[in-house]
Coordinates of C-alpha atoms in Angstrom, one line a residue:
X526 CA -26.8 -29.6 -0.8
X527 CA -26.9 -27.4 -3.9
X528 CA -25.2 -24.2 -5.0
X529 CA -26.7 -22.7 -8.4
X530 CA -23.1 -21.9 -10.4
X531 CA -24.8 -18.5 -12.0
X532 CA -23.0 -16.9 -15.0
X533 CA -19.6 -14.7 -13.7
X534 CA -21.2 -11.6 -15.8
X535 CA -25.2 -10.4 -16.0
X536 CA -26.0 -10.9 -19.9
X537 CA -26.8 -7.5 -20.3
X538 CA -29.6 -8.2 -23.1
X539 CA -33.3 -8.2 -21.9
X540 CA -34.8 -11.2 -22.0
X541 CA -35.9 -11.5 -25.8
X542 CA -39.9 -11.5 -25.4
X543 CA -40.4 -8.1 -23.9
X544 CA -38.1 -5.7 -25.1
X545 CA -37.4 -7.0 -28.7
X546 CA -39.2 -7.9 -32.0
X547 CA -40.1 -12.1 -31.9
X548 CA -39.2 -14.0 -35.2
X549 CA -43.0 -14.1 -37.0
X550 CA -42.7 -18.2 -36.8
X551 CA -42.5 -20.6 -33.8
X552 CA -42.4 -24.5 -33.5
X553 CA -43.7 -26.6 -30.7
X554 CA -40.9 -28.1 -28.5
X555 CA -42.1 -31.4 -29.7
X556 CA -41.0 -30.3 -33.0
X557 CA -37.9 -28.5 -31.7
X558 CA -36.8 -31.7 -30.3
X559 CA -37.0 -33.5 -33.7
X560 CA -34.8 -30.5 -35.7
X561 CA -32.3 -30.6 -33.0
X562 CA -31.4 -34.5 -32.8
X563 CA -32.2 -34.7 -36.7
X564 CA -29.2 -32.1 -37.0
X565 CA -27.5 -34.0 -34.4
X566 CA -27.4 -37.4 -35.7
X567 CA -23.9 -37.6 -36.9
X568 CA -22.6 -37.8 -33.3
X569 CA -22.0 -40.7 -31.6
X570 CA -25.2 -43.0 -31.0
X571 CA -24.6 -42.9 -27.0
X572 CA -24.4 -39.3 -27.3
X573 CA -27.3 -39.3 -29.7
X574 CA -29.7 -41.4 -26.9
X575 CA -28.1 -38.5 -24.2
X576 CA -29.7 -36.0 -25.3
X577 CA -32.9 -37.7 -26.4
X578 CA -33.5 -38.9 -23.0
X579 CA -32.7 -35.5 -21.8
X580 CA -34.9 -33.4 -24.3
X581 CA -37.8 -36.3 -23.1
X582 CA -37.4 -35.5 -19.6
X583 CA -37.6 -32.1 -20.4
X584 CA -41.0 -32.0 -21.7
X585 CA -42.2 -34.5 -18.8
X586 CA -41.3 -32.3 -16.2
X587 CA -42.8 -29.2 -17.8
X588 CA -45.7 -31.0 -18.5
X589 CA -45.9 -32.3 -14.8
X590 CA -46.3 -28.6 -13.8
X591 CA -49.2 -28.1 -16.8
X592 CA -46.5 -26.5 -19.1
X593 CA -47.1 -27.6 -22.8
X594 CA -44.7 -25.9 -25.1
X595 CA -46.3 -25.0 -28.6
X596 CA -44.4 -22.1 -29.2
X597 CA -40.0 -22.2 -28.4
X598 CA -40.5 -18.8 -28.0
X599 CA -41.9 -19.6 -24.6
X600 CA -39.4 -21.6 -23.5
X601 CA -37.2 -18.5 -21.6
X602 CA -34.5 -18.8 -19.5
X603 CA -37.2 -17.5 -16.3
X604 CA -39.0 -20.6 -17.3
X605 CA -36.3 -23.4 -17.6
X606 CA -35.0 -21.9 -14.5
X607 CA -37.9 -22.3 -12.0
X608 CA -40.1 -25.4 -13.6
X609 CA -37.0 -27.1 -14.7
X610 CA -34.2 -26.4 -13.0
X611 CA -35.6 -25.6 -9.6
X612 CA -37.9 -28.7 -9.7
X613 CA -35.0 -31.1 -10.6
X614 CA -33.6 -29.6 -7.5
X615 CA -36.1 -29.7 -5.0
X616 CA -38.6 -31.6 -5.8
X617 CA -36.6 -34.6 -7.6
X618 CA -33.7 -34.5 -6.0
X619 CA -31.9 -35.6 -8.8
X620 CA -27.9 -35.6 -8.0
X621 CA -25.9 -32.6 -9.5
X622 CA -24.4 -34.4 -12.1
X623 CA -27.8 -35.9 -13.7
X624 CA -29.2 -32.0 -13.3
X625 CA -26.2 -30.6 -15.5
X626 CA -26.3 -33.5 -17.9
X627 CA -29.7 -32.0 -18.9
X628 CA -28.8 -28.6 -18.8
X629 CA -26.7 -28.9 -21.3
X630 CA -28.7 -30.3 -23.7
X631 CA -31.4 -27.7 -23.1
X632 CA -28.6 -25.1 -23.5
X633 CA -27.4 -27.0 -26.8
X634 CA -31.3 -26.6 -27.5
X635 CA -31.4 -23.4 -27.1
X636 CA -28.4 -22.1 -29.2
X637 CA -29.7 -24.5 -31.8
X638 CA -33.1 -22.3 -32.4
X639 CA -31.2 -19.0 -32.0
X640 CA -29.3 -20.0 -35.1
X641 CA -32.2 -21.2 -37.1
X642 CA -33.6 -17.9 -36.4
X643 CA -36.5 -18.8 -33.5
X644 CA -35.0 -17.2 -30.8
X645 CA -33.7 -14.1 -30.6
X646 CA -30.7 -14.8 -28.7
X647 CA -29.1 -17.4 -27.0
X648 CA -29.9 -17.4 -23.6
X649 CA -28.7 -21.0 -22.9
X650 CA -26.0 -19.6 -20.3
X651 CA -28.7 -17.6 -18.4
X652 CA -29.4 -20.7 -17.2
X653 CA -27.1 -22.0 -14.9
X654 CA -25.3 -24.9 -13.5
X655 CA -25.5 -26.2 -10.2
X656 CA -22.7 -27.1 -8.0
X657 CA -22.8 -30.7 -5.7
X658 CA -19.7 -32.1 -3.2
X659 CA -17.1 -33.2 -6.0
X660 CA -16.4 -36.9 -7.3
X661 CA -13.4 -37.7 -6.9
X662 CA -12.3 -39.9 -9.7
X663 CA -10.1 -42.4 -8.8
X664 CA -6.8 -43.7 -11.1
X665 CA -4.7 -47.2 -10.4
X666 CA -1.4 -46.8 -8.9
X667 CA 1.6 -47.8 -10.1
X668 CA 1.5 -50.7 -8.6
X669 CA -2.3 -52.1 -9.2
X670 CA -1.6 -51.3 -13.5
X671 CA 1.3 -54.0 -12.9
X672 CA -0.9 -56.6 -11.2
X673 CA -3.5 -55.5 -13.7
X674 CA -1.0 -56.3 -17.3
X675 CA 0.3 -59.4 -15.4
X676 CA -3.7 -61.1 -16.0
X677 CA -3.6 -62.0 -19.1
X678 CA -2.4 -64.9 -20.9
X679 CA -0.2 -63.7 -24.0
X680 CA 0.5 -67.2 -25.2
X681 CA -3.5 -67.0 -26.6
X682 CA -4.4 -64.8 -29.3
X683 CA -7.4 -63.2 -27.1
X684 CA -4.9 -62.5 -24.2
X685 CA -2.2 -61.1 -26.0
X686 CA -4.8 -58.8 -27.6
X687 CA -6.5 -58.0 -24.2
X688 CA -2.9 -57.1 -23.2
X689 CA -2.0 -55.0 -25.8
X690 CA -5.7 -53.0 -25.5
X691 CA -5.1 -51.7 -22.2
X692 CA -1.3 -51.2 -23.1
X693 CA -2.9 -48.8 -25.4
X694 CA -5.4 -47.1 -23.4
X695 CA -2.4 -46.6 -20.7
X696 CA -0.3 -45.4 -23.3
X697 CA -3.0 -42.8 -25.1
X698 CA -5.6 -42.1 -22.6
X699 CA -8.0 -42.8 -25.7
X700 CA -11.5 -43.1 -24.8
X701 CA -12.8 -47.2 -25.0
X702 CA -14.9 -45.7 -28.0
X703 CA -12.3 -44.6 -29.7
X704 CA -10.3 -47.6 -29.2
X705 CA -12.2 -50.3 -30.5
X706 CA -12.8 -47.6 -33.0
X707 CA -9.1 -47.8 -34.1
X708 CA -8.8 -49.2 -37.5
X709 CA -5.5 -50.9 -39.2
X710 CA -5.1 -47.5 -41.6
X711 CA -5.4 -45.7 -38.2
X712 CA -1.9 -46.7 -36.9
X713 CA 1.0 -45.4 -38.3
X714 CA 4.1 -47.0 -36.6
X715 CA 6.5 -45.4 -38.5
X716 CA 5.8 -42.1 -38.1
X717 CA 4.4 -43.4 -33.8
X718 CA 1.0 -41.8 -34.1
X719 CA -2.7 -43.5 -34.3
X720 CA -5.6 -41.3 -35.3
X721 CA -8.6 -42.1 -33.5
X722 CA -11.9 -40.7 -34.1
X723 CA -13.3 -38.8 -30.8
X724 CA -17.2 -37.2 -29.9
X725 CA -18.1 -34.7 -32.4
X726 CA -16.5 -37.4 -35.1
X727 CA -13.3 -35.5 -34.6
X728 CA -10.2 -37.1 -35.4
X729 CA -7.2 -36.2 -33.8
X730 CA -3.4 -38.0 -33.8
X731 CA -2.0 -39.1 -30.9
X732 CA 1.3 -40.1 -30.3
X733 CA 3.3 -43.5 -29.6
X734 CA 6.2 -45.1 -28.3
X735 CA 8.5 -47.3 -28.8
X736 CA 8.0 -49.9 -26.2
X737 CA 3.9 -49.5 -27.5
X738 CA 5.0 -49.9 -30.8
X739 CA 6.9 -53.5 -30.5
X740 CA 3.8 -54.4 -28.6
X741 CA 1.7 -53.3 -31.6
X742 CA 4.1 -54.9 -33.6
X743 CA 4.0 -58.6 -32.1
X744 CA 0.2 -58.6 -32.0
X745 CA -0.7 -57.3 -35.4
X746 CA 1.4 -60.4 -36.1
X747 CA -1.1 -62.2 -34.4
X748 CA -3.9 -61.2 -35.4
X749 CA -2.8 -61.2 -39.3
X750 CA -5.3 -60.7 -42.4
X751 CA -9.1 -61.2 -41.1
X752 CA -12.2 -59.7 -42.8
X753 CA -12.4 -57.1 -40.1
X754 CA -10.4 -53.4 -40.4
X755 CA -10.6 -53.0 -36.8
X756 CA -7.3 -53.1 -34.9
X757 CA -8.7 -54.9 -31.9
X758 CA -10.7 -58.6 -33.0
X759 CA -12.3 -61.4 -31.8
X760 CA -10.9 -65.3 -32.1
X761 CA -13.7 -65.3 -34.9
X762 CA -11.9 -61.9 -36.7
X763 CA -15.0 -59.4 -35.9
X764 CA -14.2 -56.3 -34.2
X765 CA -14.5 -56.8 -30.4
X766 CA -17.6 -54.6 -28.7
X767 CA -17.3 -51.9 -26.0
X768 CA -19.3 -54.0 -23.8
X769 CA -17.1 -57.1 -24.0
X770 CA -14.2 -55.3 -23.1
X771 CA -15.7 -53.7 -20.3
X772 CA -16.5 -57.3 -19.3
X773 CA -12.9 -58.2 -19.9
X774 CA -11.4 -55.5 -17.8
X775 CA -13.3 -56.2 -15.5
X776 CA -12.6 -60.0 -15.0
X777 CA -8.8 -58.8 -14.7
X778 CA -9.4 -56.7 -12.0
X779 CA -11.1 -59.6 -10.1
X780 CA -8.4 -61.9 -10.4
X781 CA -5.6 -58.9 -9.7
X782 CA -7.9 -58.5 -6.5
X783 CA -8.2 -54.9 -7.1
X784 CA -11.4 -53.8 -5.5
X785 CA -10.3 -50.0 -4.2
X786 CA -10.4 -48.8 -7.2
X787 CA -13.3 -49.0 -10.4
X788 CA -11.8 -51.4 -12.6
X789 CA -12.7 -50.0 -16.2
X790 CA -11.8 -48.4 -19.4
X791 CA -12.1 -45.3 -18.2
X792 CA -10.2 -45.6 -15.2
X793 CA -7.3 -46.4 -17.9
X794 CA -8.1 -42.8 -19.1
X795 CA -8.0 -41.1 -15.7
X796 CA -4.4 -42.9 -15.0
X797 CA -2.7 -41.9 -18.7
X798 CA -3.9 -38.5 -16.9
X799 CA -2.5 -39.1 -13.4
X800 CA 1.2 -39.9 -14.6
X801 CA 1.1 -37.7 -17.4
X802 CA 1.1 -34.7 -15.1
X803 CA 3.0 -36.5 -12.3
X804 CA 5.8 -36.4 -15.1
X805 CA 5.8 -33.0 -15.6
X806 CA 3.4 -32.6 -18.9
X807 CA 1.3 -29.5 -19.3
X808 CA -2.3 -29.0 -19.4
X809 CA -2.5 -28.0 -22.9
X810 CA -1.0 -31.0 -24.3
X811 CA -2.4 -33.2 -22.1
X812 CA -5.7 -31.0 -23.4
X813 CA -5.2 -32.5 -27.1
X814 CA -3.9 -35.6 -26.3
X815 CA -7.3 -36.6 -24.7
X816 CA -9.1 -34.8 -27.0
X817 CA -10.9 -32.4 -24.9
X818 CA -12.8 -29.1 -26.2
X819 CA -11.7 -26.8 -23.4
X820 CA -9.2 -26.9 -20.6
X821 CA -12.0 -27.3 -17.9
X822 CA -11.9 -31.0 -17.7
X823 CA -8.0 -31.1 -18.3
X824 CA -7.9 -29.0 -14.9
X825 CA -10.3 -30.9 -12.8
X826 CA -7.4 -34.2 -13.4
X827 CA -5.2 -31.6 -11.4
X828 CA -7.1 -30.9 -8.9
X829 CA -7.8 -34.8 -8.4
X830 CA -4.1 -35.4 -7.9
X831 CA -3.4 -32.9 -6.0
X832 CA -2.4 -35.3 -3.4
X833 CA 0.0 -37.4 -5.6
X834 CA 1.9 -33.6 -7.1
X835 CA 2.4 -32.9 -3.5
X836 CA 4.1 -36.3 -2.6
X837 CA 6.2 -36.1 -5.8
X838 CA 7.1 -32.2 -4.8
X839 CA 8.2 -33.5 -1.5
X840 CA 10.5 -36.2 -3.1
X841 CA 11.9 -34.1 -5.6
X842 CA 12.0 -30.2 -4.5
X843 CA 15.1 -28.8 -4.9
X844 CA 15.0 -26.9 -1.9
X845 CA 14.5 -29.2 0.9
X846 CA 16.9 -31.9 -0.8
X847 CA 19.9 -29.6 -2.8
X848 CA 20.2 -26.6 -0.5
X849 CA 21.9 -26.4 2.8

């Protein structure tokens, strides 16, 4: 069911303990713990409770097999390897994705002491990844995003807004975090840009057009001076919740009888994608348009439309279709 995804290259320093001198002063990993989500506290709060629930389970498992950290010097990549990562594995059988969620907050971890000076090195990579059958992430078609902008009601403030939400997330790819996020000195629609604020509390511009900008235009109308900054509001003028437009999306999706497909923010995030590269765009902008660190994730929306890149490529190859 498994594969361990080992590192490409042996790190070709010892492991720290044996062959070089320790830093004179250790901390518990009770205490590790604390430093590294004290440092970490200016990310996002789900991100925060991520790794707090991961550094927890981390110390549970160990403990499970009588292995109380008091020193982090202890905590070597042999170790985290077979009493964590093995015993996820086998004994938990916790699914592949859970398993690397916690990796890499132990590798975060473990980078995080090497620079405060308790580690020698950091060993995080040494311990690897696994490797499960892959998820394939599904994106509306064409036809489903019509049925889905058809729901609401744009002669009501709240459906005119609701409409112009996932407009927006079709149109950006913006995480639902960062859209609700979206304040009215955020939008520019002069210059067709919004700056949204992404994980890390990274801002980054990313670009709009025309047709998005008339529909920005008609509902900030609409929505007019309220007490709130936020772009997107309630009836009552507060800024709407992540939850409640998960709740909202969802609704549509039940009465545009769409039940192939997950009907939720995110799956507005995964079709910007979809399109975007069935278009023609590259990776790399694609890569800062959503915001992304590396071009791993950027690559996997690819490979998930594989499919869709060879249907277009069969419409539209010159070969078969302008050669005789």
């Amino acid at each position: 069911m498994y594969r361990v995804q080992l590192s490409r290259r042996r790190n070709n320093q010892l492991d720290g303990q044996k062959m070089l001198e320790q830093p004179e002063t250790g901390v518990s990993l009770e205490e590790a713990s604390r430093m590294f989500l004290r440092e970490h506290r200016h990310l996002a709060a789900h991100t925060q409770r991520f790794h707090r629930e991961n550094l927890t389970s981390l110390a549970r498992i160990l403990a499970l097999q009588g292995k109380v950290i008091l020193d982090c010097r202890e905590l070597t990549a042999s170790l985290l390897k077979h009493h964590y990562l093995y015993y996820m594995m086998d004994d938990l059988h916790l699914k592949p994705n859970t398993i690397n969620g916690r990796i890499r907050t132990v590798r975060q971890l473990i980078a995080f002491l090497h620079q405060e000076g308790y580690l020698l090195r950091d060993y995080g990579v040494d311990v690897p990844m696994v490797k499960g059958d892959k998820v394939i992430i599904q994106a509306f078609s064409e036809e489903q995003v019509k049925r889905l902008l058809e729901q609401p009601d744009k002669q009501t403030f709240t459906g005119l807004r609701d409409y112009t939400l996932m407009m927006l997330l079709l149109e950006t790819g913006v995480r639902i975090s960062e859209c609700i996020g979206i304040a009215l000195r955020d939008v520019h629609l002069k210059e067709g840009n919004i700056v949204v604020c992404g994980k890390g509390s990274k801002h980054r511009t990313v670009p709009i057009q025309s047709k998005m900008i008339k529909v920005l235009r008609t509902y900030l109308a609409e929505r007019g001076a309220v007490m709130s900054d936020a772009l997107f509001v309630t009836i009552d003028g507060t800024a709407i919740q992540k939850r409640s437009v998960q709740e909202i999306i969802g609704r549509y999706g039940e009465t545009a009888r769409i039940d192939d497909v997950r009907v939720s923010p995110h799956t507005f995030r995964h079709t910007f994608a979809k399109f975007y590269i069935l278009a023609g765009g590259d990776i790399f902008s694609l890569q800062k348009i959503l915001g992304h660190s590396t071009l791993d994730t950027v690559r996997i929306y690819v490979e998930m439309f594989t499919s869709d890149v060879q249907q277009q490529h069969s419409k539209f190859s010159f070969v078969e279709h302008r050669l005789r």
